[in-house]
Coordinates of C-alpha atoms in Angstrom, one line a residue:
M288 CA 11.2 -23.5 6.9
P289 CA 8.1 -21.4 7.8
P290 CA 5.7 -20.5 4.9
L291 CA 6.8 -17.5 2.9
E292 CA 4.2 -14.9 1.8
L293 CA 4.2 -11.9 -0.4
T294 CA 1.9 -8.9 -0.9
Y295 CA -0.1 -8.5 -4.1
L296 CA -1.3 -5.1 -5.1
N297 CA -3.6 -5.1 -8.1
G298 CA -4.7 -2.1 -10.2
P299 CA -7.7 -1.2 -8.0
D300 CA -5.5 -1.5 -4.9
V301 CA -3.1 1.1 -6.4
E302 CA -6.0 3.4 -7.2
R303 CA -7.3 3.1 -3.7
L304 CA -3.9 3.9 -2.2
A305 CA -4.0 7.1 -4.2
L306 CA -0.5 8.4 -3.7
T307 CA -0.6 12.2 -3.5
D308 CA 1.5 14.4 -5.7
D309 CA 3.9 15.1 -2.9
E310 CA 4.2 11.4 -1.9
I311 CA 5.1 10.6 -5.5
L312 CA 7.6 13.4 -5.8
D313 CA 9.2 12.7 -2.5
A314 CA 9.7 9.0 -3.2
V315 CA 11.2 9.6 -6.6
E316 CA 13.4 12.4 -5.4
A317 CA 14.8 10.1 -2.6
A318 CA 15.6 7.5 -5.3
L319 CA 17.3 10.1 -7.4
R320 CA 19.3 11.3 -4.5
A321 CA 20.4 7.8 -3.6
Q322 CA 21.5 7.3 -7.2
G323 CA 23.5 10.5 -7.1
E324 CA 25.2 9.3 -3.9
G325 CA 26.0 5.9 -5.3
R326 CA 23.6 4.0 -3.1
T327 CA 21.7 2.3 -6.0
V328 CA 22.4 -0.5 -8.4
L329 CA 21.0 0.4 -11.8
E330 CA 21.4 -1.8 -14.9
P331 CA 20.4 -0.6 -18.4
R332 CA 17.0 -1.8 -19.5
V333 CA 16.8 -4.6 -22.0
H334 CA 14.2 -5.0 -24.7
L335 CA 12.3 -8.0 -26.0
K336 CA 10.7 -7.8 -29.4
P337 CA 8.2 -10.7 -29.5
D338 CA 7.1 -10.3 -33.1
P339 CA 8.6 -8.1 -35.8
A340 CA 5.1 -7.7 -37.4
V341 CA 3.7 -6.2 -34.2
D342 CA 4.4 -2.5 -33.4
G343 CA 5.5 -3.0 -29.8
H344 CA 8.1 -4.5 -27.5
F345 CA 8.7 -5.3 -23.8
N346 CA 11.1 -3.3 -21.6
V347 CA 12.8 -5.1 -18.7
L348 CA 14.1 -2.9 -16.0
R349 CA 16.2 -4.0 -13.0
G350 CA 17.5 -2.0 -10.0
V351 CA 18.2 -1.9 -6.3
V352 CA 17.7 1.0 -3.9
L353 CA 19.9 0.2 -0.9
P354 CA 18.4 2.7 1.6
L355 CA 15.0 1.1 1.0
G356 CA 16.3 -2.5 1.3
L357 CA 14.5 -3.5 -2.0
A358 CA 15.4 -4.8 -5.4
G359 CA 13.0 -4.7 -8.2
V360 CA 12.3 -6.1 -11.7
K361 CA 9.7 -4.4 -13.8
I362 CA 8.4 -5.7 -17.2
V363 CA 6.4 -3.2 -19.2
G364 CA 4.9 -3.8 -22.5
D365 CA 5.0 -0.8 -24.9
F366 CA 2.5 -1.5 -27.7
H367 CA 1.5 1.5 -29.7
G368 CA -1.7 0.1 -31.2
N369 CA -3.3 -1.1 -28.0
Y370 CA -5.9 1.7 -28.2
R371 CA -7.5 -0.2 -31.1
V372 CA -8.4 -3.0 -28.6
G373 CA -9.2 -0.7 -25.7
L374 CA -6.0 -1.2 -23.8
P375 CA -3.4 1.3 -22.5
S376 CA -0.2 1.3 -24.7
E377 CA 1.8 0.5 -21.6
L378 CA 1.0 -2.3 -19.2
A379 CA 3.5 -3.2 -16.5
L380 CA 4.2 -5.6 -13.6
L381 CA 6.7 -5.0 -10.8
T382 CA 8.3 -7.6 -8.6
L383 CA 9.9 -6.4 -5.4
L384 CA 12.5 -8.6 -3.7
D385 CA 14.8 -8.6 -0.7
P386 CA 18.3 -7.8 -2.0
G387 CA 20.0 -9.7 0.7
T388 CA 18.1 -13.0 0.4
G389 CA 16.3 -12.9 -2.9
Q390 CA 13.0 -13.5 -1.2
P391 CA 10.0 -12.0 -3.1
R392 CA 8.3 -9.2 -1.1
A393 CA 5.6 -8.0 -3.4
I394 CA 4.0 -8.1 -6.8
V395 CA 2.5 -4.8 -7.9
D396 CA 0.5 -3.7 -10.9
A397 CA 3.0 -1.2 -12.2
T398 CA 1.1 0.5 -15.0
G399 CA 0.3 3.4 -12.8
I400 CA 3.7 3.4 -11.3
T401 CA 5.3 3.7 -14.7
E402 CA 3.1 6.7 -15.5
M403 CA 3.6 8.4 -12.1
R404 CA 7.4 8.0 -11.9
T405 CA 7.9 9.2 -15.4
G406 CA 5.9 12.3 -14.7
A407 CA 7.8 12.8 -11.4
V408 CA 11.2 12.6 -13.1
T409 CA 10.0 15.2 -15.7
A410 CA 8.8 17.5 -12.9
L411 CA 11.9 17.0 -10.7
G412 CA 14.0 17.8 -13.7
A413 CA 12.0 21.0 -14.2
R414 CA 12.4 21.8 -10.5
H415 CA 16.2 22.0 -11.0
L416 CA 16.5 22.9 -14.7
A417 CA 13.5 25.0 -15.8
P418 CA 14.0 28.8 -16.1
R419 CA 13.2 30.7 -13.0
G420 CA 9.6 31.9 -13.2
A421 CA 8.7 29.5 -16.0
R422 CA 5.1 30.1 -16.8
S423 CA 4.3 28.3 -20.1
L424 CA 4.4 24.6 -21.0
G425 CA 4.1 23.0 -24.4
H426 CA 3.4 19.3 -24.2
I427 CA 3.4 16.8 -27.1
G428 CA 1.7 13.5 -26.5
A429 CA -1.3 12.3 -24.6
R430 CA -0.4 8.8 -23.3
G431 CA -0.7 7.9 -19.7
T432 CA 2.7 9.3 -18.7
A433 CA 1.7 12.6 -20.3
Y434 CA -1.0 13.2 -17.8
W435 CA 1.5 12.8 -14.9
N436 CA 4.0 15.0 -16.7
V437 CA 1.6 17.9 -16.8
R438 CA 0.0 17.3 -13.4
L439 CA 3.3 17.2 -11.6
L440 CA 4.8 20.0 -13.6
A441 CA 1.9 22.1 -12.5
R442 CA 2.7 21.1 -8.9
V443 CA 6.4 22.3 -9.1
L444 CA 6.0 25.2 -11.5
E445 CA 3.6 28.2 -11.4
L446 CA 2.2 27.7 -14.9
D447 CA -0.1 30.2 -16.4
E448 CA -0.3 28.5 -19.8
I449 CA -0.5 24.9 -20.7
R450 CA -0.6 23.8 -24.4
V451 CA -1.1 20.2 -25.5
H452 CA -1.0 18.4 -28.8
S453 CA -1.1 14.8 -29.9
R454 CA -1.6 13.0 -33.2
R455 CA -5.2 12.0 -32.8
P456 CA -7.7 14.9 -32.3
E457 CA -9.9 12.8 -30.0
S458 CA -7.0 11.9 -27.7
R459 CA -5.7 15.4 -27.4
Q460 CA -9.1 16.8 -26.6
A461 CA -9.9 14.1 -24.0
F462 CA -6.4 14.7 -22.5
A463 CA -7.1 18.5 -22.2
T464 CA -10.5 17.9 -20.7
R465 CA -9.1 15.5 -18.1
L466 CA -6.4 18.0 -17.2
E467 CA -8.8 20.9 -16.9
A468 CA -11.0 18.9 -14.5
D469 CA -8.1 17.8 -12.3
L470 CA -6.0 21.0 -12.3
G471 CA -8.9 23.5 -12.3
R472 CA -7.4 25.6 -15.0
P473 CA -7.7 26.0 -18.8
V474 CA -5.6 23.9 -21.2
T475 CA -5.1 24.9 -24.8
V476 CA -5.4 22.2 -27.5
T477 CA -3.3 22.9 -30.5
A478 CA -3.7 21.4 -34.0
D479 CA 0.1 21.1 -34.7
W480 CA 3.5 20.8 -33.1
E481 CA 4.7 24.3 -33.8
S482 CA 1.8 26.2 -32.1
C483 CA 2.2 23.9 -29.1
V484 CA 5.9 24.3 -28.4
R485 CA 7.1 27.6 -30.0
G486 CA 8.2 30.0 -27.4
A487 CA 7.3 27.8 -24.4
D488 CA 9.4 28.0 -21.3
V489 CA 9.2 24.2 -20.9
V490 CA 8.8 21.8 -23.8
V491 CA 8.0 18.1 -23.2
E492 CA 8.1 15.7 -26.2
A493 CA 6.4 12.4 -25.3
S494 CA 5.2 11.5 -28.8
R495 CA 4.3 8.0 -30.0
L496 CA 6.1 7.7 -33.3
E497 CA 6.4 4.5 -35.2
Q498 CA 9.8 5.5 -36.6
P499 CA 12.2 8.4 -36.1
E500 CA 11.0 11.6 -37.6
P501 CA 12.3 15.2 -36.9
L502 CA 9.0 16.8 -36.0
L503 CA 10.2 19.0 -33.2
R504 CA 12.1 21.8 -34.9
T505 CA 15.2 23.3 -33.3
D506 CA 14.2 26.9 -34.3
W507 CA 11.0 26.7 -32.4
I508 CA 12.8 26.5 -29.1
K509 CA 13.0 29.7 -27.1
P510 CA 16.4 30.7 -25.7
G511 CA 16.6 29.8 -22.1
A512 CA 13.9 27.1 -22.3
L513 CA 14.0 23.6 -20.8
V514 CA 13.4 20.8 -23.4
V515 CA 12.5 17.3 -22.2
P516 CA 12.3 14.8 -25.0
Y517 CA 11.8 11.1 -24.0
G518 CA 9.8 9.5 -26.8
T519 CA 10.9 5.9 -27.8
M520 CA 11.5 7.1 -31.3
S521 CA 13.4 10.3 -31.9
A522 CA 11.4 13.4 -32.9
V523 CA 14.2 15.9 -32.5
E524 CA 16.5 17.3 -35.2
L525 CA 20.3 16.6 -35.0
S526 CA 20.8 20.3 -34.6
R527 CA 19.0 20.2 -31.2
T528 CA 22.0 19.6 -29.0
A529 CA 24.0 22.4 -30.8
I530 CA 21.8 25.1 -29.2
M531 CA 22.0 23.5 -25.7
D532 CA 24.1 25.0 -23.0
K533 CA 23.6 21.8 -20.9
V534 CA 22.5 18.3 -21.6
V535 CA 21.3 16.3 -18.6
V536 CA 20.2 12.6 -18.5
D537 CA 18.6 10.4 -15.9
D538 CA 21.3 7.7 -16.4
W539 CA 24.2 7.7 -18.8
G540 CA 24.4 3.9 -18.8
Q541 CA 21.0 3.8 -20.4
A542 CA 21.4 6.8 -22.6
G543 CA 24.5 5.3 -24.2
A544 CA 23.0 1.9 -24.8
G545 CA 20.1 0.3 -26.6
P546 CA 18.3 1.0 -29.9
Y547 CA 15.7 3.4 -28.7
G548 CA 15.4 6.9 -27.3
A549 CA 15.0 10.6 -28.3
L550 CA 18.7 11.2 -28.6
R551 CA 19.7 7.9 -30.0
R552 CA 21.2 9.3 -33.2
H553 CA 22.9 12.1 -31.3
V554 CA 24.8 9.5 -29.2
D555 CA 25.5 7.2 -32.1
Q556 CA 27.0 10.1 -34.1
G557 CA 29.0 11.5 -31.2
L558 CA 27.0 14.6 -30.7
V559 CA 26.3 13.7 -27.0
T560 CA 29.1 11.9 -25.2
A561 CA 30.1 11.2 -21.6
E562 CA 32.5 14.1 -21.9
T563 CA 30.0 16.6 -23.2
L564 CA 27.3 15.5 -20.8
H565 CA 26.7 18.0 -18.0
A566 CA 25.3 15.6 -15.4
E567 CA 22.9 12.9 -14.4
L568 CA 19.8 14.3 -12.6
G569 CA 20.6 12.3 -9.5
Q570 CA 23.9 14.1 -9.2
I571 CA 22.1 17.4 -9.3
V572 CA 19.4 16.3 -6.8
A573 CA 22.2 15.1 -4.5
G574 CA 23.9 18.5 -4.7
L575 CA 27.0 17.1 -6.4
R576 CA 26.5 19.0 -9.7
P577 CA 24.8 22.3 -10.4
G578 CA 21.4 22.5 -12.1
R579 CA 20.4 25.7 -13.9
E580 CA 22.8 28.5 -13.2
S581 CA 21.5 31.2 -15.4
D582 CA 18.1 32.2 -16.9
D583 CA 20.0 32.4 -20.3
E584 CA 20.9 28.7 -20.3
T585 CA 19.0 26.5 -22.8
I586 CA 18.9 23.0 -21.3
L587 CA 17.9 19.6 -22.6
F588 CA 16.9 16.9 -20.2
W589 CA 16.6 13.4 -21.7
H590 CA 15.2 10.6 -19.5
R591 CA 14.7 7.0 -20.5
G592 CA 13.2 5.7 -17.2
L593 CA 14.8 4.5 -14.0
S594 CA 14.1 1.1 -12.5
T595 CA 15.1 2.6 -9.1
T596 CA 12.2 5.1 -9.3
D597 CA 9.9 2.1 -9.9
V598 CA 11.3 0.5 -6.8
A599 CA 10.8 3.7 -4.8
L600 CA 7.2 4.1 -5.8
G601 CA 6.6 0.4 -5.2
H602 CA 8.0 0.8 -1.7
A603 CA 5.8 3.9 -1.1
L604 CA 2.7 1.9 -2.2
L605 CA 3.7 -1.1 -0.1
T606 CA 4.3 0.9 3.0
K607 CA 1.0 2.8 2.6
A608 CA -0.8 -0.5 1.9
E609 CA 0.5 -2.1 5.1
R610 CA -0.6 0.9 7.1
L611 CA -4.1 0.9 5.6
G612 CA -4.6 -2.8 5.3
I613 CA -5.0 -2.8 1.5
G614 CA -3.8 -5.6 -0.8
Q615 CA -3.7 -9.4 -0.6
R616 CA -1.2 -11.7 1.1
L617 CA -0.3 -14.6 -1.1
R618 CA 1.4 -17.9 -0.2
Y619 CA 4.7 -18.0 -2.1
H620 CA 6.5 -21.1 -0.7

């Protein structure tokens, strides 16, 4: 048997490849479309809690995108207190494999992938579900995925007002400063949740709670708004789904399983079911289900993260790396 090699893309490689906003959105949109058309294999994530005394866990995501000819397994650590030791709260590694033979194709630093694909799913959800002419965004949370939420939302929507809030004053101010520099527009930092989200056309909740706490009040939500909660621990009230005309998820298999997620209690108490669910986003992207049909609709979009979008961005990076000669070839076998 001839030697087998794989490509290794480390963090600096991923930064050098510098996927553009449109490259990110196009790759993730293609994966969502493939999911809607039934051309993916997507298994619910599983969790590994290494130590009950530590505020964190590992997520293990697995999926196949058949049109790309790639399978992927991503392990991402989610440790809230990492800022105390100078580390991101989320660190991830993606392995890409041939789905026909099992041969490893690449190992990729997926920390940036996790952030980019999360932001892309938020933005693509807004493309199909936000009110027409949405101008204002209220964003809770300042972690790595939050940056890409706002950046890519600003790409797909014509936002006039961006408000941000997070628990620590220093993090929310640094977040706003970075956004202002990269987007070239002012960003308002708020001191509390209510002034951030009340009356916004689009509300994104990406908080980092240590335990469920209903901090995002239902009566702050403007009729006709799009609300996107995806924190690991729920920050929404049980009454939230009662005001929604449509509830959309990225994948019902993951929404209905596991201990975590913004709508965990809603599913457990039967407030969100497969029967009351409007659609998965992939079905909307593929044109199989409608997105927003009226400016009066108040819509909730809950996403938990798709392994298939990790594979799609891994493929985009690998393809660009091969073209530009970036990365290392490693002997596997």
